[in-house]
mmCIF file of C-alpha atoms and ligand atoms in Angstrom:
data_model
loop_
_atom_site.group_PDB
_atom_site.id
_atom_site.type_symbol
_atom_site.label_atom_id
_atom_site.label_comp_id
_atom_site.label_asym_id
_atom_site.label_seq_id
_atom_site.Cartn_x
_atom_site.Cartn_y
_atom_site.Cartn_z
ATOM 1 C CA MET A 63 17.823 24.594 11.791
ATOM 2 C CA SER A 64 19.161 25.868 16.008
ATOM 3 C CA ASN A 65 22.221 24.501 16.807
ATOM 4 C CA PRO A 66 22.572 22.152 18.871
ATOM 5 C CA THR A 67 27.005 21.956 21.164
ATOM 6 C CA ALA A 68 28.444 19.331 21.577
ATOM 7 C CA ASP A 69 28.554 19.598 25.362
ATOM 8 C CA ASP A 70 24.923 20.349 24.930
ATOM 9 C CA ALA A 71 25.034 16.116 23.341
ATOM 10 C CA THR A 72 27.307 15.219 25.658
ATOM 11 C CA ALA A 73 24.863 15.558 28.603
ATOM 12 C CA PHE A 74 22.501 13.327 26.946
ATOM 13 C CA GLN A 75 21.400 10.874 29.177
ATOM 14 C CA PRO A 76 19.922 7.049 27.392
ATOM 15 C CA ASN A 77 17.736 5.321 30.477
ATOM 16 C CA ASP A 78 17.797 2.324 27.705
ATOM 17 C CA SER A 79 19.912 -0.088 30.909
ATOM 18 C CA CYS A 80 16.649 -2.437 30.022
ATOM 19 C CA VAL A 81 17.559 -2.643 25.926
ATOM 20 C CA MET A 82 20.074 -4.925 24.797
ATOM 21 C CA GLY A 83 22.827 -3.070 23.537
ATOM 22 C CA THR A 84 22.907 -3.906 19.755
ATOM 23 C CA TYR A 85 23.129 -0.618 18.859
ATOM 24 C CA GLY A 86 25.978 2.368 18.522
ATOM 25 C CA ARG A 87 23.221 5.580 19.357
ATOM 26 C CA GLN A 88 23.867 9.075 18.231
ATOM 27 C CA PRO A 89 23.169 10.810 21.727
ATOM 28 C CA VAL A 90 19.706 12.165 20.994
ATOM 29 C CA LYS A 91 16.356 10.794 21.591
ATOM 30 C CA LEU A 92 13.923 11.859 18.617
ATOM 31 C CA VAL A 93 10.283 12.179 19.579
ATOM 32 C CA ARG A 94 9.071 13.572 15.817
ATOM 33 C CA GLY A 95 9.481 14.299 11.618
ATOM 34 C CA GLN A 96 7.679 15.959 9.357
ATOM 35 C CA GLY A 97 9.549 16.172 4.999
ATOM 36 C CA ALA A 98 13.192 15.487 5.684
ATOM 37 C CA ARG A 99 13.334 17.448 9.121
ATOM 38 C CA VAL A 100 13.066 15.549 12.758
ATOM 39 C CA TRP A 101 13.036 17.205 15.654
ATOM 40 C CA ASP A 102 14.332 15.754 19.118
ATOM 41 C CA ASP A 103 13.023 16.172 23.070
ATOM 42 C CA ARG A 104 15.165 19.750 23.533
ATOM 43 C CA GLY A 105 12.375 20.376 20.442
ATOM 44 C CA ARG A 106 16.152 20.963 18.015
ATOM 45 C CA GLU A 107 15.137 20.162 14.824
ATOM 46 C CA TYR A 108 17.564 18.715 12.531
ATOM 47 C CA LEU A 109 18.073 18.054 8.380
ATOM 48 C CA ASP A 110 17.592 14.341 8.133
ATOM 49 C CA LEU A 111 20.281 13.263 5.377
ATOM 50 C CA LEU A 112 20.093 8.781 6.887
ATOM 51 C CA ALA A 113 16.152 9.482 6.964
ATOM 52 C CA GLY A 114 15.060 5.950 9.309
ATOM 53 C CA ILE A 115 18.723 4.225 6.750
ATOM 54 C CA ALA A 116 16.020 5.174 3.496
ATOM 55 C CA VAL A 117 13.911 4.179 5.439
ATOM 56 C CA CYS A 118 11.050 7.047 5.419
ATOM 57 C CA GLY A 119 11.400 7.985 1.937
ATOM 58 C CA VAL A 120 8.941 9.898 0.963
ATOM 59 C CA GLY A 121 9.920 11.284 3.462
ATOM 60 C CA HIS A 122 8.973 11.350 7.826
ATOM 61 C CA CYS A 123 5.164 11.245 8.139
ATOM 62 C CA HIS A 124 3.703 11.815 4.991
ATOM 63 C CA PRO A 125 0.117 13.579 5.154
ATOM 64 C CA HIS A 126 -0.879 10.416 2.843
ATOM 65 C CA VAL A 127 0.655 7.855 4.072
ATOM 66 C CA VAL A 128 -0.058 8.588 7.385
ATOM 67 C CA LYS A 129 -3.446 8.728 6.757
ATOM 68 C CA ALA A 130 -3.508 5.971 4.730
ATOM 69 C CA ILE A 131 -2.296 4.174 7.962
ATOM 70 C CA ALA A 132 -5.092 6.169 10.177
ATOM 71 C CA ASP A 133 -8.189 4.807 7.388
ATOM 72 C CA GLN A 134 -6.579 0.821 7.768
ATOM 73 C CA ALA A 135 -5.898 1.319 11.064
ATOM 74 C CA ALA A 136 -9.051 2.358 11.962
ATOM 75 C CA SER A 137 -11.295 -0.687 10.104
ATOM 76 C CA LEU A 138 -8.676 -3.565 9.871
ATOM 77 C CA MET A 139 -5.383 -3.611 11.067
ATOM 78 C CA HIS A 140 -4.372 -7.774 10.668
ATOM 79 C CA VAL A 141 -5.715 -10.157 9.533
ATOM 80 C CA SER A 142 -4.336 -13.990 9.623
ATOM 81 C CA ASN A 143 -3.211 -14.695 5.827
ATOM 82 C CA HIS A 144 -5.092 -17.934 6.422
ATOM 83 C CA PHE A 145 -7.543 -15.497 5.216
ATOM 84 C CA HIS A 146 -7.333 -13.206 1.727
ATOM 85 C CA ASN A 147 -7.024 -9.083 2.682
ATOM 86 C CA THR A 148 -8.803 -6.751 -0.065
ATOM 87 C CA LEU A 149 -4.992 -5.073 -0.582
ATOM 88 C CA GLN A 150 -1.929 -7.823 -0.183
ATOM 89 C CA PRO A 151 -3.255 -9.121 -3.866
ATOM 90 C CA VAL A 152 -3.143 -5.262 -4.947
ATOM 91 C CA LEU A 153 -0.090 -4.196 -3.379
ATOM 92 C CA ALA A 154 1.693 -7.126 -5.420
ATOM 93 C CA GLU A 155 0.232 -6.083 -9.010
ATOM 94 C CA ARG A 156 1.792 -2.435 -8.663
ATOM 95 C CA LEU A 157 5.124 -3.694 -7.272
ATOM 96 C CA CYS A 158 5.151 -6.081 -10.004
ATOM 97 C CA ALA A 159 4.061 -3.657 -12.502
ATOM 98 C CA LEU A 160 6.817 -1.787 -10.969
ATOM 99 C CA THR A 161 9.667 -4.925 -10.769
ATOM 100 C CA GLY A 162 9.113 -6.542 -14.078
ATOM 101 C CA MET A 163 8.189 -9.828 -11.392
ATOM 102 C CA ASP A 164 5.029 -11.928 -11.769
ATOM 103 C CA ARG A 165 4.499 -12.690 -7.503
ATOM 104 C CA ALA A 166 5.242 -11.419 -4.603
ATOM 105 C CA PHE A 167 5.880 -12.984 -0.653
ATOM 106 C CA PHE A 168 5.577 -9.940 1.970
ATOM 107 C CA GLY A 169 7.833 -10.135 5.103
ATOM 108 C CA ASN A 170 8.318 -7.537 7.372
ATOM 109 C CA SER A 171 12.655 -7.469 7.076
ATOM 110 C CA GLY A 172 15.030 -7.003 4.543
ATOM 111 C CA ALA A 173 16.985 -10.386 6.287
ATOM 112 C CA GLU A 174 13.284 -12.199 5.520
ATOM 113 C CA ALA A 175 12.636 -10.648 2.423
ATOM 114 C CA ASN A 176 16.260 -12.200 2.064
ATOM 115 C CA GLU A 177 15.384 -15.319 3.070
ATOM 116 C CA CYS A 178 12.451 -15.759 1.395
ATOM 117 C CA ALA A 179 14.726 -15.426 -1.714
ATOM 118 C CA ILE A 180 17.774 -18.368 -0.237
ATOM 119 C CA LYS A 181 14.347 -20.711 -0.399
ATOM 120 C CA ILE A 182 12.986 -19.751 -3.656
ATOM 121 C CA ALA A 183 16.097 -20.458 -4.708
ATOM 122 C CA ARG A 184 17.421 -23.594 -2.790
ATOM 123 C CA LYS A 185 13.627 -25.149 -3.280
ATOM 124 C CA TRP A 186 13.782 -24.410 -7.396
ATOM 125 C CA GLY A 187 17.864 -25.208 -7.208
ATOM 126 C CA LYS A 188 17.089 -28.691 -6.410
ATOM 127 C CA ALA A 189 14.075 -29.906 -8.283
ATOM 128 C CA GLN A 190 15.848 -28.178 -11.405
ATOM 129 C CA ARG A 191 18.990 -29.495 -11.795
ATOM 130 C CA GLY A 192 19.423 -31.614 -8.585
ATOM 131 C CA ALA A 193 19.692 -32.444 -4.643
ATOM 132 C CA ASP A 194 22.596 -31.202 -4.381
ATOM 133 C CA CYS A 195 22.208 -27.162 -6.255
ATOM 134 C CA PHE A 196 21.864 -25.115 -3.291
ATOM 135 C CA GLU A 197 25.312 -23.301 -3.505
ATOM 136 C CA ILE A 198 24.864 -19.346 -3.453
ATOM 137 C CA VAL A 199 26.769 -16.548 -4.940
ATOM 138 C CA THR A 200 27.276 -13.800 -2.876
ATOM 139 C CA PHE A 201 30.556 -10.371 -2.736
ATOM 140 C CA THR A 202 32.908 -9.616 -1.027
ATOM 141 C CA GLY A 203 31.777 -6.045 0.767
ATOM 142 C CA SER A 204 27.948 -7.390 0.740
ATOM 143 C CA PHE A 205 25.809 -7.037 3.005
ATOM 144 C CA HIS A 206 21.646 -9.489 2.928
ATOM 145 C CA GLY A 207 20.253 -8.909 6.527
ATOM 146 C CA ARG A 208 21.591 -9.905 10.247
ATOM 147 C CA THR A 209 19.719 -14.157 10.042
ATOM 148 C CA LEU A 210 22.117 -17.196 10.340
ATOM 149 C CA ALA A 211 21.407 -17.435 6.341
ATOM 150 C CA THR A 212 21.316 -13.860 5.558
ATOM 151 C CA VAL A 213 23.967 -12.659 7.369
ATOM 152 C CA THR A 214 26.071 -16.162 6.022
ATOM 153 C CA ALA A 215 25.443 -14.574 2.913
ATOM 154 C CA THR A 216 27.070 -11.211 3.797
ATOM 155 C CA ALA A 217 29.990 -11.899 2.177
ATOM 156 C CA GLN A 218 31.632 -9.999 5.850
ATOM 157 C CA PRO A 219 33.969 -12.193 8.416
ATOM 158 C CA LYS A 220 33.013 -9.180 11.150
ATOM 159 C CA TYR A 221 29.299 -10.053 11.178
ATOM 160 C CA GLN A 222 30.131 -13.122 10.900
ATOM 161 C CA ALA A 223 32.263 -14.548 13.862
ATOM 162 C CA PRO A 224 30.479 -14.987 16.788
ATOM 163 C CA PHE A 225 27.538 -16.707 15.178
ATOM 164 C CA ALA A 226 29.094 -19.528 13.842
ATOM 165 C CA PRO A 227 28.271 -22.974 12.980
ATOM 166 C CA LEU A 228 27.316 -21.202 9.975
ATOM 167 C CA PRO A 229 24.751 -22.889 7.391
ATOM 168 C CA PRO A 230 26.714 -24.081 4.553
ATOM 169 C CA GLY A 231 25.929 -23.088 0.943
ATOM 170 C CA PHE A 232 27.330 -20.273 0.771
ATOM 171 C CA VAL A 233 30.269 -19.007 -1.943
ATOM 172 C CA TYR A 234 32.222 -15.408 -1.934
ATOM 173 C CA VAL A 235 33.465 -13.686 -4.364
ATOM 174 C CA GLU A 236 35.540 -10.769 -4.861
ATOM 175 C CA LEU A 237 32.918 -7.972 -6.033
ATOM 176 C CA GLY A 238 34.983 -7.317 -9.521
ATOM 177 C CA ASP A 239 35.701 -9.983 -10.317
ATOM 178 C CA VAL A 240 34.836 -12.089 -13.997
ATOM 179 C CA ALA A 241 36.957 -14.886 -14.051
ATOM 180 C CA ALA A 242 36.654 -16.086 -10.494
ATOM 181 C CA LEU A 243 32.605 -15.620 -11.143
ATOM 182 C CA ASP A 244 33.339 -17.736 -13.786
ATOM 183 C CA ASN A 245 34.859 -19.906 -11.585
ATOM 184 C CA ALA A 246 32.418 -19.843 -8.853
ATOM 185 C CA ILE A 247 29.408 -21.087 -11.077
ATOM 186 C CA GLY A 248 28.850 -24.870 -11.182
ATOM 187 C CA GLU A 249 26.906 -28.016 -11.215
ATOM 188 C CA GLN A 250 25.922 -26.978 -7.520
ATOM 189 C CA THR A 251 24.775 -23.334 -7.975
ATOM 190 C CA CYS A 252 21.475 -22.559 -7.330
ATOM 191 C CA ALA A 253 21.828 -18.406 -7.227
ATOM 192 C CA VAL A 254 23.485 -15.393 -7.712
ATOM 193 C CA MET A 255 22.999 -12.810 -5.168
ATOM 194 C CA ILE A 256 24.379 -9.090 -4.732
ATOM 195 C CA GLU A 257 23.052 -5.515 -4.242
ATOM 196 C CA PRO A 258 23.373 -3.651 -7.195
ATOM 197 C CA ILE A 259 24.930 -0.748 -5.240
ATOM 198 C CA GLN A 260 26.712 -1.876 -1.876
ATOM 199 C CA GLY A 261 24.661 0.305 0.526
ATOM 200 C CA GLU A 262 26.319 -0.878 4.253
ATOM 201 C CA SER A 263 29.707 -0.353 2.785
ATOM 202 C CA GLY A 264 29.463 2.863 2.314
ATOM 203 C CA ILE A 265 27.525 2.993 -0.941
ATOM 204 C CA ARG A 266 30.042 0.916 -3.527
ATOM 205 C CA ILE A 267 28.496 1.377 -6.762
ATOM 206 C CA VAL A 268 28.510 -1.748 -9.133
ATOM 207 C CA PRO A 269 29.343 -1.391 -12.245
ATOM 208 C CA PRO A 270 26.111 -1.977 -15.066
ATOM 209 C CA ASP A 271 28.373 -4.129 -17.257
ATOM 210 C CA TYR A 272 29.442 -6.473 -13.833
ATOM 211 C CA LEU A 273 26.194 -6.254 -14.067
ATOM 212 C CA ARG A 274 25.684 -7.596 -17.377
ATOM 213 C CA LEU A 275 28.336 -10.062 -17.096
ATOM 214 C CA ILE A 276 26.691 -11.659 -14.407
ATOM 215 C CA ARG A 277 23.455 -11.303 -15.775
ATOM 216 C CA ALA A 278 25.003 -13.219 -18.893
ATOM 217 C CA LEU A 279 26.727 -16.022 -16.407
ATOM 218 C CA CYS A 280 24.145 -16.883 -15.174
ATOM 219 C CA ASP A 281 21.958 -17.160 -18.166
ATOM 220 C CA GLU A 282 25.146 -19.681 -18.956
ATOM 221 C CA ALA A 283 25.169 -21.663 -16.656
ATOM 222 C CA GLY A 284 21.239 -21.631 -15.497
ATOM 223 C CA VAL A 285 20.968 -20.390 -12.564
ATOM 224 C CA LEU A 286 18.922 -17.450 -10.770
ATOM 225 C CA LEU A 287 20.482 -14.203 -9.985
ATOM 226 C CA ILE A 288 19.114 -12.129 -7.282
ATOM 227 C CA PHE A 289 19.166 -8.687 -6.788
ATOM 228 C CA ASP A 290 18.409 -7.184 -3.410
ATOM 229 C CA GLU A 291 16.712 -3.668 -3.823
ATOM 230 C CA VAL A 292 15.872 -3.478 0.205
ATOM 231 C CA GLN A 293 18.292 -0.980 0.263
ATOM 232 C CA SER A 294 18.548 0.214 -3.442
ATOM 233 C CA GLY A 295 14.854 -0.239 -4.563
ATOM 234 C CA MET A 296 11.812 2.064 -4.519
ATOM 235 C CA GLY A 297 13.325 4.835 -6.930
ATOM 236 C CA ARG A 298 16.135 5.945 -3.955
ATOM 237 C CA THR A 299 18.312 6.246 -7.224
ATOM 238 C CA GLY A 300 15.924 7.538 -10.108
ATOM 239 C CA SER A 301 14.344 4.516 -11.204
ATOM 240 C CA PHE A 302 12.092 2.068 -9.000
ATOM 241 C CA LEU A 303 15.183 -0.366 -8.302
ATOM 242 C CA ALA A 304 19.193 0.002 -9.069
ATOM 243 C CA SER A 305 20.014 -2.977 -11.404
ATOM 244 C CA GLN A 306 17.077 -1.134 -13.907
ATOM 245 C CA HIS A 307 20.108 1.862 -14.475
ATOM 246 C CA ALA A 308 21.813 -1.139 -16.251
ATOM 247 C CA GLY A 309 18.831 -2.569 -17.553
ATOM 248 C CA VAL A 310 19.203 -5.750 -16.242
ATOM 249 C CA THR A 311 16.684 -7.130 -14.534
ATOM 250 C CA GLY A 312 16.542 -10.087 -12.699
ATOM 251 C CA ASP A 313 14.635 -13.903 -11.873
ATOM 252 C CA ILE A 314 14.736 -12.590 -7.727
ATOM 253 C CA VAL A 315 14.154 -8.261 -6.329
ATOM 254 C CA THR A 316 14.137 -7.834 -2.579
ATOM 255 C CA LEU A 317 12.316 -5.003 -1.487
ATOM 256 C CA ALA A 318 11.968 -3.885 2.599
ATOM 257 C CA LYS A 319 13.415 -0.320 3.461
ATOM 258 C CA SER A 320 11.302 2.456 2.658
ATOM 259 C CA VAL A 321 8.367 -0.199 1.064
ATOM 260 C CA ALA A 322 5.539 0.722 3.541
ATOM 261 C CA SER A 323 7.685 4.211 5.219
ATOM 262 C CA GLY A 324 8.172 2.964 8.538
ATOM 263 C CA VAL A 325 5.669 0.198 8.995
ATOM 264 C CA PRO A 326 7.272 -2.468 9.332
ATOM 265 C CA MET A 327 7.449 -4.458 5.247
ATOM 266 C CA GLY A 328 9.959 -6.262 3.587
ATOM 267 C CA VAL A 329 8.825 -8.089 -0.407
ATOM 268 C CA CYS A 330 10.626 -10.730 -2.141
ATOM 269 C CA LEU A 331 9.539 -10.975 -5.567
ATOM 270 C CA ALA A 332 9.956 -13.647 -7.879
ATOM 271 C CA ARG A 333 9.915 -14.336 -11.973
ATOM 272 C CA GLY A 334 8.752 -17.212 -13.731
ATOM 273 C CA ASP A 335 9.310 -21.222 -12.268
ATOM 274 C CA ALA A 336 10.398 -19.071 -9.691
ATOM 275 C CA ALA A 337 7.469 -17.667 -8.662
ATOM 276 C CA THR A 338 5.122 -20.955 -8.429
ATOM 277 C CA THR A 339 8.249 -22.054 -7.081
ATOM 278 C CA LEU A 340 6.735 -22.492 -3.016
ATOM 279 C CA VAL A 341 3.442 -23.320 -2.355
ATOM 280 C CA PRO A 342 1.367 -23.633 0.512
ATOM 281 C CA GLY A 343 4.073 -25.416 4.059
ATOM 282 C CA ASP A 344 6.534 -24.246 2.702
ATOM 283 C CA HIS A 345 7.161 -20.366 3.477
ATOM 284 C CA GLY A 346 5.084 -18.157 5.460
ATOM 285 C CA SER A 347 4.540 -14.818 7.659
ATOM 286 C CA THR A 348 2.400 -14.272 11.165
ATOM 287 C CA PHE A 349 2.525 -10.278 10.421
ATOM 288 C CA GLY A 350 3.666 -10.784 6.607
ATOM 289 C CA GLY A 351 1.358 -7.948 4.179
ATOM 290 C CA GLN A 352 -0.785 -7.506 6.932
ATOM 291 C CA PRO A 353 -4.101 -4.673 5.718
ATOM 292 C CA LEU A 354 -1.681 -2.351 7.710
ATOM 293 C CA ALA A 355 1.670 -2.244 6.764
ATOM 294 C CA CYS A 356 -0.234 -3.187 2.651
ATOM 295 C CA ALA A 357 -1.610 -0.045 3.497
ATOM 296 C CA SER A 358 0.966 2.113 4.031
ATOM 297 C CA ALA A 359 2.696 0.983 1.018
ATOM 298 C CA LEU A 360 0.283 2.054 -1.556
ATOM 299 C CA ALA A 361 0.260 4.983 -0.204
ATOM 300 C CA THR A 362 3.946 5.469 -0.854
ATOM 301 C CA LEU A 363 4.116 4.233 -4.221
ATOM 302 C CA ASP A 364 0.854 6.715 -4.425
ATOM 303 C CA VAL A 365 3.425 9.791 -3.040
ATOM 304 C CA ILE A 366 6.260 8.823 -5.096
ATOM 305 C CA GLU A 367 4.478 8.464 -8.731
ATOM 306 C CA SER A 368 2.670 11.531 -7.753
ATOM 307 C CA GLU A 369 4.740 13.407 -6.442
ATOM 308 C CA GLY A 370 6.998 12.295 -9.109
ATOM 309 C CA LEU A 371 10.147 11.605 -6.356
ATOM 310 C CA MET A 372 12.175 9.200 -9.370
ATOM 311 C CA GLU A 373 13.112 11.807 -11.070
ATOM 312 C CA HIS A 374 13.297 13.744 -8.118
ATOM 313 C CA ALA A 375 15.585 11.859 -6.543
ATOM 314 C CA ALA A 376 17.759 12.419 -10.118
ATOM 315 C CA VAL A 377 18.382 15.507 -9.831
ATOM 316 C CA VAL A 378 18.622 17.172 -6.946
ATOM 317 C CA GLY A 379 20.890 13.640 -6.504
ATOM 318 C CA ARG A 380 23.322 14.909 -9.220
ATOM 319 C CA GLN A 381 23.384 18.981 -7.993
ATOM 320 C CA PHE A 382 24.335 17.332 -4.376
ATOM 321 C CA LEU A 383 26.925 14.943 -5.538
ATOM 322 C CA ASN A 384 27.643 17.932 -7.718
ATOM 323 C CA GLY A 385 28.039 19.854 -4.603
ATOM 324 C CA LEU A 386 30.102 17.171 -2.608
ATOM 325 C CA GLU A 387 31.856 17.100 -5.784
ATOM 326 C CA GLY A 388 33.347 20.630 -5.654
ATOM 327 C CA LEU A 389 34.678 20.093 -1.481
ATOM 328 C CA ARG A 390 36.632 17.353 -3.147
ATOM 329 C CA GLU A 391 38.197 19.757 -5.478
ATOM 330 C CA ARG A 392 38.424 22.348 -1.902
ATOM 331 C CA PHE A 393 39.616 19.178 0.003
ATOM 332 C CA PRO A 394 42.369 17.134 -2.020
ATOM 333 C CA THR A 395 44.263 15.461 0.642
ATOM 334 C CA LEU A 396 41.079 15.180 2.820
ATOM 335 C CA ILE A 397 38.014 13.680 0.108
ATOM 336 C CA ALA A 398 38.810 10.684 -2.085
ATOM 337 C CA GLU A 399 35.891 10.466 -4.156
ATOM 338 C CA ALA A 400 32.247 11.591 -4.376
ATOM 339 C CA ARG A 401 30.250 9.388 -4.989
ATOM 340 C CA GLY A 402 26.197 8.049 -5.823
ATOM 341 C CA VAL A 403 23.187 6.882 -8.003
ATOM 342 C CA GLY A 404 20.358 9.594 -7.281
ATOM 343 C CA LEU A 405 20.351 10.115 -3.369
ATOM 344 C CA MET A 406 21.984 7.363 -2.606
ATOM 345 C CA VAL A 407 25.240 8.783 -2.177
ATOM 346 C CA ALA A 408 28.947 8.564 -0.341
ATOM 347 C CA LEU A 409 32.309 10.359 0.738
ATOM 348 C CA GLU A 410 34.854 8.552 1.181
ATOM 349 C CA LEU A 411 37.319 10.194 2.646
ATOM 350 C CA SER A 412 41.321 10.402 2.751
ATOM 351 C CA VAL A 413 41.734 10.769 6.228
ATOM 352 C CA PRO A 414 40.012 8.859 9.649
ATOM 353 C CA GLU A 415 37.943 11.272 10.552
ATOM 354 C CA ALA A 416 33.809 10.190 9.326
ATOM 355 C CA ARG A 417 33.265 10.268 13.084
ATOM 356 C CA ARG A 418 34.560 12.903 13.589
ATOM 357 C CA LEU A 419 32.721 15.172 10.712
ATOM 358 C CA GLN A 420 29.494 13.372 11.499
ATOM 359 C CA ARG A 421 29.597 14.464 15.363
ATOM 360 C CA GLY A 422 30.285 17.916 13.461
ATOM 361 C CA LEU A 423 27.267 18.407 11.454
ATOM 362 C CA LEU A 424 24.744 16.285 14.027
ATOM 363 C CA ASP A 425 26.367 19.515 17.062
ATOM 364 C CA ARG A 426 25.291 22.062 13.297
ATOM 365 C CA GLY A 427 21.331 19.482 12.633
ATOM 366 C CA VAL A 428 22.116 17.547 10.478
ATOM 367 C CA ILE A 429 22.020 13.940 9.900
ATOM 368 C CA VAL A 430 24.561 11.666 8.288
ATOM 369 C CA ASN A 431 25.915 8.088 8.974
ATOM 370 C CA ALA A 432 29.381 7.395 8.810
ATOM 371 C CA VAL A 433 30.847 3.931 7.926
ATOM 372 C CA GLY A 434 34.058 2.847 9.690
ATOM 373 C CA ASP A 435 36.442 5.838 9.342
ATOM 374 C CA THR A 436 36.302 7.115 6.076
ATOM 375 C CA ILE A 437 33.017 6.807 4.388
ATOM 376 C CA LEU A 438 30.353 9.350 5.345
ATOM 377 C CA ARG A 439 26.749 7.929 3.410
ATOM 378 C CA PHE A 440 24.142 10.011 2.763
ATOM 379 C CA LEU A 441 20.418 8.265 2.571
ATOM 380 C CA PRO A 442 18.322 11.396 2.414
ATOM 381 C CA PRO A 443 14.046 11.500 1.676
ATOM 382 C CA LEU A 444 14.013 11.614 -1.498
ATOM 383 C CA VAL A 445 11.697 14.839 -0.994
ATOM 384 C CA ILE A 446 14.826 16.255 0.523
ATOM 385 C CA THR A 447 15.302 20.072 -2.404
ATOM 386 C CA ALA A 448 18.358 20.868 -3.847
ATOM 387 C CA GLU A 449 18.286 24.325 -1.574
ATOM 388 C CA GLU A 450 18.810 22.389 1.088
ATOM 389 C CA CYS A 451 21.575 19.201 -0.083
ATOM 390 C CA ALA A 452 23.282 22.505 -0.462
ATOM 391 C CA GLN A 453 23.287 23.849 2.355
ATOM 392 C CA VAL A 454 24.698 20.159 4.091
ATOM 393 C CA VAL A 455 27.907 21.011 1.187
ATOM 394 C CA ASP A 456 28.571 24.431 3.612
ATOM 395 C CA THR A 457 28.372 23.109 6.756
ATOM 396 C CA LEU A 458 30.142 19.754 5.001
ATOM 397 C CA GLY A 459 32.885 22.908 3.853
ATOM 398 C CA GLU A 460 33.415 24.871 7.140
ATOM 399 C CA LEU A 461 33.645 21.256 8.812
ATOM 400 C CA LEU A 462 36.276 20.257 6.883
ATOM 401 C CA ALA A 463 38.042 24.024 6.855
ATOM 402 C CA GLU A 464 38.239 23.266 9.960
ATOM 403 C CA ILE A 465 39.547 20.044 9.865
ATOM 404 C CA GLU A 466 41.875 21.307 7.215
HETATM 405 N N1 LIG B 296 20.249 -5.914 2.406
HETATM 406 C C1 LIG B 296 20.212 -4.934 2.165
HETATM 407 C C2 LIG B 296 21.112 -4.364 0.876
HETATM 408 C C3 LIG B 296 20.690 -4.096 3.516
HETATM 409 O O1 LIG B 296 20.569 -3.184 2.871
HETATM 410 C C4 LIG B 296 19.506 -3.914 4.427
HETATM 411 C C5 LIG B 296 20.405 -3.815 6.096
HETATM 412 O O2 LIG B 296 20.674 -2.647 5.292
HETATM 413 C C6 LIG B 296 19.509 -5.972 4.420
HETATM 414 C C7 LIG B 296 19.493 -6.271 3.142
HETATM 415 C C8 LIG B 296 18.590 -6.391 6.084
HETATM 416 O O3 LIG B 296 17.563 -5.815 6.146
HETATM 417 P P1 LIG B 296 17.009 -5.009 8.164
HETATM 418 O O4 LIG B 296 17.683 -4.846 8.824
HETATM 419 O O5 LIG B 296 15.228 -4.888 7.809
HETATM 420 O O6 LIG B 296 16.703 -7.565 7.724
#
């Protein structure tokens, strides 16, 4: 890795005045990627521990994925869903086998996958339990997307406030509170929706016992359980779904992010009655499940399987976490906690220095993500090596020593 300096980064001049200002961007323009590394327009190399926010799971520009996309682009990029295509059913079958679901709907993003889940739950609820059964219970700290329904499912006022009035039908429960959850589930509830690991909130791991309890409460009340595995799915945590660590199967599972390695794709998978709830006319997508994205997703699954990336994520993730735990022991006044499952990892600080560390790492050629003032989030490509993770731990150690 070369070593871009803060001065160089300060000199960076964005030229995006015609782009809506919805993002706080880092002062770097990335132009190329390979494996766990990316390069900027000045030829500087970075180790990428954000991977497009968990999108580039098999690494940037994996040759098998690149070839599949190029081959498919040369034969048929898009066909409307008014016709069959050869790849969509094959992908649906593979994803169903990996998740324990029966059927898949393909969209283009995580929010769309969750919109589909919400629509299934509402239609299912009304059909099974009457017209008033449309409420969905979600949890504090959750993130389910930015469309109006999914931002309402996202139980965080900071994402919602400017966009009121919000659609009705969402009820929020404090994550981990058993009694509140029990109280919230009633006649009007059609589903409970949860991320097994809250990603946007800074890798908050939901205890497996709580997931099992939610499953039991849903079964008792006869309501659907929706797992939002948009960030935690696709092998990132060492199993295909994070919920599989707890041995719990949802009725609906959503995937997106790394499903097609950066070609937009979101998937809503369902089983049982939920899988057959939507019929022609209920839902659809112009681009969803088109051959190009399906080819990329199938190639992505090939790589995860042939390179043993789930096992690799579990092993390297544990080593990385051990390294971060070592930093916590070395800097007990600066670090509150190191936590993670597989390669979904966070370092929580006891001081508001996350952004300074993010910038310091960027200046030293390492890309990470600061969540608020106190959390550093790491979502590297699953192909990252133990040596590369150790290098990041060393660099972080140097920066923490400076802060101390
Ligand atoms: N659900 C979860 C758990 C997410 O982490 C995200 C995005 O970060 C979304 C949904 C929304 O996905 P998208 O940005 O693709 O709409």
